[in-house]
Amino acid sequence: MPPLRMLRPGVAAVLVATGLTVVSPTAPAQAADSAPIGFAAVDALGQNGTTGGAGGPTVTATTTAQFLDYIARPGPYVIRVSGTITLPKGNSDGMHNVTSDKTIVGIGANARLVGGGLNIGLPVDDDLTSPPANAVHNVIIRNITLTGASDDLINVQMFTHHVWIDHNDFSNGDDGAVDIKRGSDYVTVSWNRFYDHDKTTLVGHDDDNAAQDAGRLRVTYHHNFFDGSDQRNPRVRFSPLVHVYNNYYDDNSYGIASTMDSGLWVEGNYFYSVNNPGRVNFSGELGRLVQRDNILVACNHPIEERGGVPDPRTYYAYTADPASSVPSVVPAGAGVGKI
């Protein structure tokens, strides 16, 4: 297709009709999102959508000790993060457990978690192949910069379900930025900025983990800014449906990879200078991918298509923006300080 003129943030005021709301980059629709769109909003596994710590106490963490105390407590909590909190490496490679029914939200644009990451899920147990009654669930993480972890920035594992990861900045983790694996389910990753990072977001543990992962790992990615994040944006195994819509890809080696019979529905995204925007012939068994209304500019390969994938509307309602608006709307609205 012929090259299209690139719309950079602040160059053009693009009005986008999203349902009944009309917004511009200076007043993005996502500022009004009080609940997730996508799989995190689906009623399933005894959980009605994702509400986080709603109904529990609201506390403010300004120190490492306070933060680690609050995220480990039982019951619902809304945990407000103020300033920079350093997560120690300790004996867990810097990964710190978050319990069920938590909202972790930054105050303003300067809340930061540095040096470690958040683990949302029970300890790894390869013998467990179905969701246990005590699986971690109902967690929201919003408006925080996570950087410099010695492992993952966020790791969702072991049948955790109903997680909403929204309006965060992710960079410079040693492994994944947001990894979702080992039977986790009903997750939405929205309006985040990923930059200065290599292996961005993995869905599915490995090619031999079908016993835990097959039929689960339903994830929605929408309005994320993959800003030079090199690969795994996302890379998927075994999921029956990962929905990737209205994301902005800028200067990536590859965008999306569907493997091990995963089903990906890819629509309304904008790919600029991406070597391989979407792949099904990648590593391991082939995946499945259906694509609709995407725009590719200065890309070396087309999006690979194969097989059939369930329509996401069989699970939830949503309205996709025109792909042409994505290069203006997403960078203006993604990341911290926008809610």
mmCIF file of C-alpha atoms in Angstrom:
data_model
loop_
_atom_site.group_PDB
_atom_site.id
_atom_site.type_symbol
_atom_site.label_atom_id
_atom_site.label_comp_id
_atom_site.label_asym_id
_atom_site.label_seq_id
_atom_site.Cartn_x
_atom_site.Cartn_y
_atom_site.Cartn_z
ATOM 1 C CA MET A 1 0.000 0.000 0.000
ATOM 2 C CA PRO A 2 1.236 3.552 -0.576
ATOM 3 C CA PRO A 3 2.846 5.345 2.374
ATOM 4 C CA LEU A 4 0.536 7.391 4.536
ATOM 5 C CA ARG A 5 1.372 10.649 6.209
ATOM 6 C CA MET A 6 2.377 9.994 9.813
ATOM 7 C CA LEU A 7 0.315 11.788 12.456
ATOM 8 C CA ARG A 8 2.485 12.577 15.471
ATOM 9 C CA PRO A 9 1.178 13.699 18.864
ATOM 10 C CA GLY A 10 0.207 17.367 18.841
ATOM 11 C CA VAL A 11 0.363 17.703 15.056
ATOM 12 C CA ALA A 12 -3.328 17.265 14.385
ATOM 13 C CA ALA A 13 -6.419 17.407 16.560
ATOM 14 C CA VAL A 14 -8.230 14.246 15.573
ATOM 15 C CA LEU A 15 -11.779 13.828 16.769
ATOM 16 C CA VAL A 16 -12.777 10.231 17.230
ATOM 17 C CA ALA A 17 -16.307 8.989 17.721
ATOM 18 C CA THR A 18 -16.311 6.222 20.317
ATOM 19 C CA GLY A 19 -19.804 5.123 21.054
ATOM 20 C CA LEU A 20 -21.692 8.152 22.340
ATOM 21 C CA THR A 21 -18.575 10.103 23.314
ATOM 22 C CA VAL A 22 -16.556 12.402 21.065
ATOM 23 C CA VAL A 23 -13.008 13.020 22.218
ATOM 24 C CA SER A 24 -9.754 14.629 21.115
ATOM 25 C CA PRO A 25 -6.135 13.924 22.124
ATOM 26 C CA THR A 26 -6.396 16.720 24.709
ATOM 27 C CA ALA A 27 -9.418 15.051 26.327
ATOM 28 C CA PRO A 28 -9.016 11.324 25.624
ATOM 29 C CA ALA A 29 -11.930 8.957 26.132
ATOM 30 C CA GLN A 30 -9.883 6.766 28.433
ATOM 31 C CA ALA A 31 -9.879 9.476 31.121
ATOM 32 C CA ALA A 32 -13.506 8.536 31.788
ATOM 33 C CA ASP A 33 -12.918 4.793 31.954
ATOM 34 C CA SER A 34 -13.864 3.809 35.482
ATOM 35 C CA ALA A 35 -13.993 0.120 34.601
ATOM 36 C CA PRO A 36 -12.146 -2.059 32.119
ATOM 37 C CA ILE A 37 -13.205 -2.860 28.574
ATOM 38 C CA GLY A 38 -12.529 -6.358 27.328
ATOM 39 C CA PHE A 39 -11.903 -9.620 29.093
ATOM 40 C CA ALA A 40 -11.347 -8.079 32.526
ATOM 41 C CA ALA A 41 -14.972 -6.887 32.357
ATOM 42 C CA VAL A 42 -16.435 -10.351 31.711
ATOM 43 C CA ASP A 43 -18.352 -12.094 34.496
ATOM 44 C CA ALA A 44 -16.698 -15.481 34.979
ATOM 45 C CA LEU A 45 -15.138 -17.813 37.535
ATOM 46 C CA GLY A 46 -17.370 -16.362 40.249
ATOM 47 C CA GLN A 47 -16.085 -12.827 39.710
ATOM 48 C CA ASN A 48 -18.308 -10.069 38.291
ATOM 49 C CA GLY A 49 -15.904 -7.977 36.243
ATOM 50 C CA THR A 50 -12.816 -6.429 37.825
ATOM 51 C CA THR A 51 -13.338 -4.002 40.701
ATOM 52 C CA GLY A 52 -10.030 -4.250 42.541
ATOM 53 C CA GLY A 53 -10.098 -2.828 46.037
ATOM 54 C CA ALA A 54 -13.480 -1.129 45.728
ATOM 55 C CA GLY A 55 -15.313 -1.170 49.029
ATOM 56 C CA GLY A 56 -12.157 -1.515 51.095
ATOM 57 C CA PRO A 57 -10.030 1.068 52.905
ATOM 58 C CA THR A 58 -8.045 3.635 50.916
ATOM 59 C CA VAL A 59 -4.434 3.928 52.060
ATOM 60 C CA THR A 60 -1.395 5.824 50.798
ATOM 61 C CA ALA A 61 2.056 4.278 50.481
ATOM 62 C CA THR A 62 5.071 6.590 50.542
ATOM 63 C CA THR A 63 7.689 4.051 51.682
ATOM 64 C CA THR A 64 8.768 0.576 50.652
ATOM 65 C CA ALA A 65 7.640 -0.911 53.962
ATOM 66 C CA GLN A 66 4.169 0.582 53.670
ATOM 67 C CA PHE A 67 3.720 -0.563 50.085
ATOM 68 C CA LEU A 68 4.830 -4.144 50.723
ATOM 69 C CA ASP A 69 2.593 -4.321 53.777
ATOM 70 C CA TYR A 70 -0.510 -3.082 51.958
ATOM 71 C CA ILE A 71 -0.202 -5.287 48.849
ATOM 72 C CA ALA A 72 0.144 -8.412 51.029
ATOM 73 C CA ARG A 73 -2.882 -7.763 53.250
ATOM 74 C CA PRO A 74 -6.052 -9.877 52.879
ATOM 75 C CA GLY A 75 -9.253 -8.256 51.731
ATOM 76 C CA PRO A 76 -9.938 -5.283 49.469
ATOM 77 C CA TYR A 77 -7.675 -2.216 49.564
ATOM 78 C CA VAL A 78 -7.212 0.827 47.372
ATOM 79 C CA ILE A 79 -3.481 1.519 47.612
ATOM 80 C CA ARG A 80 -2.394 4.975 46.446
ATOM 81 C CA VAL A 81 1.290 5.215 45.563
ATOM 82 C CA SER A 82 3.038 8.529 46.168
ATOM 83 C CA GLY A 83 6.494 9.282 44.763
ATOM 84 C CA THR A 84 9.208 6.698 44.127
ATOM 85 C CA ILE A 85 9.200 3.368 45.940
ATOM 86 C CA THR A 86 12.177 1.032 45.573
ATOM 87 C CA LEU A 87 11.353 -2.673 45.569
ATOM 88 C CA PRO A 88 14.169 -4.708 47.127
ATOM 89 C CA LYS A 89 15.629 -7.721 45.365
ATOM 90 C CA GLY A 90 15.652 -9.836 48.534
ATOM 91 C CA ASN A 91 15.428 -13.603 48.012
ATOM 92 C CA SER A 92 12.693 -13.375 45.331
ATOM 93 C CA ASP A 93 14.695 -11.668 42.559
ATOM 94 C CA GLY A 94 12.777 -8.514 43.318
ATOM 95 C CA MET A 95 9.298 -9.954 42.676
ATOM 96 C CA HIS A 96 6.687 -9.074 45.306
ATOM 97 C CA ASN A 97 3.302 -10.737 45.705
ATOM 98 C CA VAL A 98 -0.004 -8.888 45.340
ATOM 99 C CA THR A 99 -3.040 -10.477 46.981
ATOM 100 C CA SER A 100 -6.624 -10.511 45.687
ATOM 101 C CA ASP A 101 -8.984 -7.528 45.642
ATOM 102 C CA LYS A 102 -6.419 -4.762 45.296
ATOM 103 C CA THR A 103 -6.304 -1.493 43.407
ATOM 104 C CA ILE A 104 -2.795 -0.065 43.125
ATOM 105 C CA VAL A 105 -2.942 3.426 41.653
ATOM 106 C CA GLY A 106 -0.386 6.179 41.375
ATOM 107 C CA ILE A 107 -1.006 9.726 42.577
ATOM 108 C CA GLY A 108 -0.414 12.267 39.809
ATOM 109 C CA ALA A 109 2.232 11.577 37.156
ATOM 110 C CA ASN A 110 5.203 10.787 39.410
ATOM 111 C CA ALA A 111 4.388 7.494 41.130
ATOM 112 C CA ARG A 112 7.188 5.000 40.441
ATOM 113 C CA LEU A 113 8.073 1.431 41.374
ATOM 114 C CA VAL A 114 11.755 0.831 40.677
ATOM 115 C CA GLY A 115 14.209 -2.032 41.039
ATOM 116 C CA GLY A 116 11.659 -4.848 41.311
ATOM 117 C CA GLY A 117 8.353 -6.132 40.028
ATOM 118 C CA LEU A 118 4.873 -7.268 41.034
ATOM 119 C CA ASN A 119 3.868 -10.918 41.064
ATOM 120 C CA ILE A 120 0.110 -11.478 40.813
ATOM 121 C CA GLY A 121 -0.450 -15.146 41.469
ATOM 122 C CA LEU A 122 0.250 -18.159 43.629
ATOM 123 C CA PRO A 123 3.662 -19.848 43.664
ATOM 124 C CA VAL A 124 4.400 -21.992 40.613
ATOM 125 C CA ASP A 125 3.074 -25.547 40.843
ATOM 126 C CA ASP A 126 3.448 -27.582 37.645
ATOM 127 C CA ASP A 127 1.126 -30.293 38.999
ATOM 128 C CA LEU A 128 -1.810 -27.897 39.299
ATOM 129 C CA THR A 129 -3.851 -27.959 36.074
ATOM 130 C CA SER A 130 -7.132 -26.262 37.006
ATOM 131 C CA PRO A 131 -7.981 -23.061 38.895
ATOM 132 C CA PRO A 132 -7.725 -23.534 42.670
ATOM 133 C CA ALA A 133 -10.267 -21.977 45.016
ATOM 134 C CA ASN A 134 -7.630 -19.575 46.358
ATOM 135 C CA ALA A 135 -6.411 -18.313 42.981
ATOM 136 C CA VAL A 136 -5.478 -14.629 43.101
ATOM 137 C CA HIS A 137 -8.117 -12.487 41.415
ATOM 138 C CA ASN A 138 -9.578 -9.008 41.022
ATOM 139 C CA VAL A 139 -6.486 -6.780 40.805
ATOM 140 C CA ILE A 140 -6.156 -3.335 39.201
ATOM 141 C CA ILE A 141 -2.846 -1.543 38.537
ATOM 142 C CA ARG A 142 -3.079 1.999 37.108
ATOM 143 C CA ASN A 143 -1.059 5.162 36.603
ATOM 144 C CA ILE A 144 2.345 3.913 37.760
ATOM 145 C CA THR A 145 5.791 3.935 36.159
ATOM 146 C CA LEU A 146 7.452 0.540 36.586
ATOM 147 C CA THR A 147 11.116 0.376 35.604
ATOM 148 C CA GLY A 148 14.436 -1.299 36.302
ATOM 149 C CA ALA A 149 13.220 -4.684 37.553
ATOM 150 C CA SER A 150 15.725 -7.527 37.759
ATOM 151 C CA ASP A 151 13.022 -9.915 36.510
ATOM 152 C CA ASP A 152 9.526 -9.021 35.229
ATOM 153 C CA LEU A 153 7.862 -5.684 35.826
ATOM 154 C CA ILE A 154 4.476 -7.425 36.230
ATOM 155 C CA ASN A 155 4.021 -11.197 36.218
ATOM 156 C CA VAL A 156 0.506 -12.704 36.210
ATOM 157 C CA GLN A 157 0.562 -16.456 36.861
ATOM 158 C CA MET A 158 -1.026 -19.611 38.280
ATOM 159 C CA PHE A 159 -4.689 -19.233 37.303
ATOM 160 C CA THR A 160 -4.957 -15.615 38.400
ATOM 161 C CA HIS A 161 -8.046 -14.065 36.869
ATOM 162 C CA HIS A 162 -9.657 -10.667 36.386
ATOM 163 C CA VAL A 163 -6.738 -8.262 36.194
ATOM 164 C CA TRP A 164 -6.801 -4.742 34.713
ATOM 165 C CA ILE A 165 -3.448 -3.133 33.864
ATOM 166 C CA ASP A 166 -4.122 0.398 32.669
ATOM 167 C CA HIS A 167 -2.320 3.715 31.997
ATOM 168 C CA ASN A 168 1.124 2.651 33.166
ATOM 169 C CA ASP A 169 4.646 3.250 31.829
ATOM 170 C CA PHE A 170 6.862 0.160 31.468
ATOM 171 C CA SER A 171 10.590 0.201 30.696
ATOM 172 C CA ASN A 172 13.955 -1.438 31.337
ATOM 173 C CA GLY A 173 12.937 -4.699 32.934
ATOM 174 C CA ASP A 174 15.365 -7.590 32.658
ATOM 175 C CA ASP A 175 12.660 -9.981 31.419
ATOM 176 C CA GLY A 176 9.008 -9.307 30.575
ATOM 177 C CA ALA A 177 7.199 -6.034 31.038
ATOM 178 C CA VAL A 178 3.797 -7.724 31.488
ATOM 179 C CA ASP A 179 3.798 -11.533 31.336
ATOM 180 C CA ILE A 180 0.515 -13.471 31.574
ATOM 181 C CA LYS A 181 0.864 -17.221 31.910
ATOM 182 C CA ARG A 182 0.193 -20.532 33.659
ATOM 183 C CA GLY A 183 -3.578 -20.618 33.290
ATOM 184 C CA SER A 184 -4.294 -16.955 34.006
ATOM 185 C CA ASP A 185 -7.471 -15.599 32.439
ATOM 186 C CA TYR A 186 -9.754 -12.584 31.902
ATOM 187 C CA VAL A 187 -7.145 -9.832 31.672
ATOM 188 C CA THR A 188 -7.229 -6.383 30.055
ATOM 189 C CA VAL A 189 -4.043 -4.443 29.249
ATOM 190 C CA SER A 190 -5.021 -0.933 28.128
ATOM 191 C CA TRP A 191 -3.569 2.533 27.496
ATOM 192 C CA ASN A 192 -0.026 1.623 28.619
ATOM 193 C CA ARG A 193 3.255 2.864 27.150
ATOM 194 C CA PHE A 194 6.017 0.291 26.636
ATOM 195 C CA TYR A 195 9.467 1.684 25.759
ATOM 196 C CA ASP A 196 13.176 0.934 26.197
ATOM 197 C CA HIS A 197 12.246 -2.709 26.633
ATOM 198 C CA ASP A 198 12.995 -5.901 24.714
ATOM 199 C CA LYS A 199 10.621 -8.794 25.558
ATOM 200 C CA THR A 200 7.465 -6.850 26.187
ATOM 201 C CA THR A 201 4.441 -9.020 26.917
ATOM 202 C CA LEU A 202 4.208 -12.796 26.835
ATOM 203 C CA VAL A 203 0.948 -14.765 26.948
ATOM 204 C CA GLY A 204 1.538 -18.459 27.716
ATOM 205 C CA HIS A 205 4.425 -19.950 29.656
ATOM 206 C CA ASP A 206 6.131 -22.214 27.108
ATOM 207 C CA ASP A 207 5.394 -24.727 24.342
ATOM 208 C CA ASP A 208 5.082 -27.606 26.837
ATOM 209 C CA ASN A 209 2.574 -25.957 29.171
ATOM 210 C CA ALA A 210 -0.708 -26.815 27.446
ATOM 211 C CA ALA A 211 -2.031 -28.553 30.565
ATOM 212 C CA GLN A 212 -2.263 -25.231 32.381
ATOM 213 C CA ASP A 213 -2.635 -22.767 29.510
ATOM 214 C CA ALA A 214 -4.829 -24.322 26.812
ATOM 215 C CA GLY A 215 -8.347 -22.879 26.772
ATOM 216 C CA ARG A 216 -7.400 -20.043 29.127
ATOM 217 C CA LEU A 217 -5.224 -16.918 28.742
ATOM 218 C CA ARG A 218 -8.025 -14.726 27.362
ATOM 219 C CA VAL A 219 -6.574 -11.220 27.165
ATOM 220 C CA THR A 220 -7.582 -7.887 25.623
ATOM 221 C CA TYR A 221 -4.901 -5.402 24.537
ATOM 222 C CA HIS A 222 -6.244 -2.030 23.498
ATOM 223 C CA HIS A 223 -4.862 1.492 23.020
ATOM 224 C CA ASN A 224 -1.337 0.590 24.116
ATOM 225 C CA PHE A 225 1.698 2.460 22.759
ATOM 226 C CA PHE A 226 4.431 -0.029 21.811
ATOM 227 C CA ASP A 227 7.044 2.701 21.530
ATOM 228 C CA GLY A 228 10.144 0.986 20.158
ATOM 229 C CA SER A 229 9.533 -2.048 22.392
ATOM 230 C CA ASP A 230 11.375 -4.635 20.354
ATOM 231 C CA GLN A 231 9.351 -7.848 20.433
ATOM 232 C CA ARG A 232 6.482 -9.807 22.055
ATOM 233 C CA ASN A 233 3.829 -7.156 21.591
ATOM 234 C CA PRO A 234 2.301 -9.695 22.476
ATOM 235 C CA ARG A 235 3.677 -13.195 21.792
ATOM 236 C CA VAL A 236 0.944 -15.764 22.458
ATOM 237 C CA ARG A 237 0.631 -19.517 23.069
ATOM 238 C CA PHE A 238 -2.478 -21.695 23.538
ATOM 239 C CA SER A 239 -5.062 -18.932 24.074
ATOM 240 C CA PRO A 240 -8.422 -19.439 22.349
ATOM 241 C CA LEU A 241 -8.728 -15.655 21.931
ATOM 242 C CA VAL A 242 -6.443 -12.683 22.454
ATOM 243 C CA HIS A 243 -8.005 -9.455 21.187
ATOM 244 C CA VAL A 244 -5.549 -6.807 19.989
ATOM 245 C CA TYR A 245 -7.190 -3.579 18.876
ATOM 246 C CA ASN A 246 -6.364 0.116 18.446
ATOM 247 C CA ASN A 247 -2.727 -0.233 19.532
ATOM 248 C CA TYR A 248 0.055 1.938 18.104
ATOM 249 C CA TYR A 249 3.256 0.177 17.037
ATOM 250 C CA ASP A 250 6.282 2.357 16.310
ATOM 251 C CA ASP A 251 9.689 0.893 15.352
ATOM 252 C CA ASN A 252 9.454 -2.725 16.540
ATOM 253 C CA SER A 253 11.215 -5.810 15.179
ATOM 254 C CA TYR A 254 7.907 -7.640 15.338
ATOM 255 C CA GLY A 255 4.496 -6.783 16.666
ATOM 256 C CA ILE A 256 2.316 -9.824 17.336
ATOM 257 C CA ALA A 257 3.098 -13.545 17.222
ATOM 258 C CA SER A 258 0.442 -16.266 17.397
ATOM 259 C CA THR A 259 1.752 -19.781 18.063
ATOM 260 C CA MET A 260 0.666 -23.148 19.478
ATOM 261 C CA ASP A 261 -2.823 -22.838 17.944
ATOM 262 C CA SER A 262 -3.552 -19.514 19.661
ATOM 263 C CA GLY A 263 -6.383 -17.434 18.253
ATOM 264 C CA LEU A 264 -5.714 -13.711 17.755
ATOM 265 C CA TRP A 265 -8.225 -11.124 16.556
ATOM 266 C CA VAL A 266 -6.200 -8.117 15.391
ATOM 267 C CA GLU A 267 -8.085 -4.983 14.364
ATOM 268 C CA GLY A 268 -7.745 -1.256 13.976
ATOM 269 C CA ASN A 269 -4.064 -1.104 14.887
ATOM 270 C CA TYR A 270 -1.471 1.198 13.322
ATOM 271 C CA PHE A 271 1.957 -0.265 12.534
ATOM 272 C CA TYR A 272 4.762 2.139 11.642
ATOM 273 C CA SER A 273 8.242 0.834 10.782
ATOM 274 C CA VAL A 274 7.585 -2.678 12.098
ATOM 275 C CA ASN A 275 9.550 -5.419 10.363
ATOM 276 C CA ASN A 276 6.911 -8.147 10.967
ATOM 277 C CA PRO A 277 3.613 -6.693 12.197
ATOM 278 C CA GLY A 278 1.867 -10.031 12.749
ATOM 279 C CA ARG A 279 3.128 -13.602 12.535
ATOM 280 C CA VAL A 280 1.708 -17.113 12.749
ATOM 281 C CA ASN A 281 4.754 -18.913 11.354
ATOM 282 C CA PHE A 282 7.156 -18.055 14.133
ATOM 283 C CA SER A 283 8.236 -20.739 16.593
ATOM 284 C CA GLY A 284 6.578 -23.971 17.631
ATOM 285 C CA GLU A 285 3.225 -24.927 16.139
ATOM 286 C CA LEU A 286 1.395 -22.449 13.938
ATOM 287 C CA GLY A 287 -1.132 -20.078 15.433
ATOM 288 C CA ARG A 288 -4.343 -18.573 14.059
ATOM 289 C CA LEU A 289 -4.854 -14.900 13.264
ATOM 290 C CA VAL A 290 -7.753 -12.882 11.841
ATOM 291 C CA GLN A 291 -7.045 -9.251 10.985
ATOM 292 C CA ARG A 292 -9.392 -6.352 10.216
ATOM 293 C CA ASP A 293 -8.854 -2.682 9.335
ATOM 294 C CA ASN A 294 -5.190 -2.360 10.298
ATOM 295 C CA ILE A 295 -2.849 0.231 8.759
ATOM 296 C CA LEU A 296 0.756 -0.656 7.891
ATOM 297 C CA VAL A 297 3.288 2.070 7.027
ATOM 298 C CA ALA A 298 6.982 1.452 6.238
ATOM 299 C CA CYS A 299 6.655 -2.217 7.262
ATOM 300 C CA ASN A 300 8.674 -4.942 5.560
ATOM 301 C CA HIS A 301 6.055 -7.705 5.681
ATOM 302 C CA PRO A 302 2.260 -8.007 5.737
ATOM 303 C CA ILE A 303 0.262 -9.376 8.649
ATOM 304 C CA GLU A 304 0.117 -13.153 8.311
ATOM 305 C CA GLU A 305 -3.388 -14.618 8.423
ATOM 306 C CA ARG A 306 -4.441 -18.171 9.144
ATOM 307 C CA GLY A 307 -7.533 -20.015 10.334
ATOM 308 C CA GLY A 308 -10.603 -18.840 12.194
ATOM 309 C CA VAL A 309 -10.883 -16.989 15.508
ATOM 310 C CA PRO A 310 -13.985 -16.268 17.645
ATOM 311 C CA ASP A 311 -15.340 -12.735 17.360
ATOM 312 C CA PRO A 312 -14.588 -10.882 20.635
ATOM 313 C CA ARG A 313 -18.167 -9.598 20.625
ATOM 314 C CA THR A 314 -19.280 -13.065 21.635
ATOM 315 C CA TYR A 315 -17.688 -12.196 25.010
ATOM 316 C CA TYR A 316 -18.098 -8.421 25.426
ATOM 317 C CA ALA A 317 -19.176 -5.178 23.767
ATOM 318 C CA TYR A 318 -16.636 -2.623 22.563
ATOM 319 C CA THR A 319 -16.197 0.097 19.953
ATOM 320 C CA ALA A 320 -12.974 0.228 17.953
ATOM 321 C CA ASP A 321 -11.651 3.626 16.841
ATOM 322 C CA PRO A 322 -10.602 4.118 13.204
ATOM 323 C CA ALA A 323 -7.013 2.930 12.737
ATOM 324 C CA SER A 324 -6.146 6.276 11.126
ATOM 325 C CA SER A 325 -6.728 8.034 14.467
ATOM 326 C CA VAL A 326 -4.451 5.742 16.473
ATOM 327 C CA PRO A 327 -1.086 7.574 15.922
ATOM 328 C CA SER A 328 -2.578 10.726 17.390
ATOM 329 C CA VAL A 329 -4.987 9.426 20.021
ATOM 330 C CA VAL A 330 -2.870 6.676 21.588
ATOM 331 C CA PRO A 331 0.394 8.563 22.311
ATOM 332 C CA ALA A 332 -1.662 11.462 23.651
ATOM 333 C CA GLY A 333 -3.592 9.224 26.020
ATOM 334 C CA ALA A 334 -1.356 6.278 26.924
ATOM 335 C CA GLY A 335 0.830 6.082 29.997
ATOM 336 C CA VAL A 336 0.892 7.847 33.339
ATOM 337 C CA GLY A 337 -0.664 11.188 34.204
ATOM 338 C CA LYS A 338 -3.629 10.744 31.872
ATOM 339 C CA ILE A 339 -6.363 9.648 34.273
#
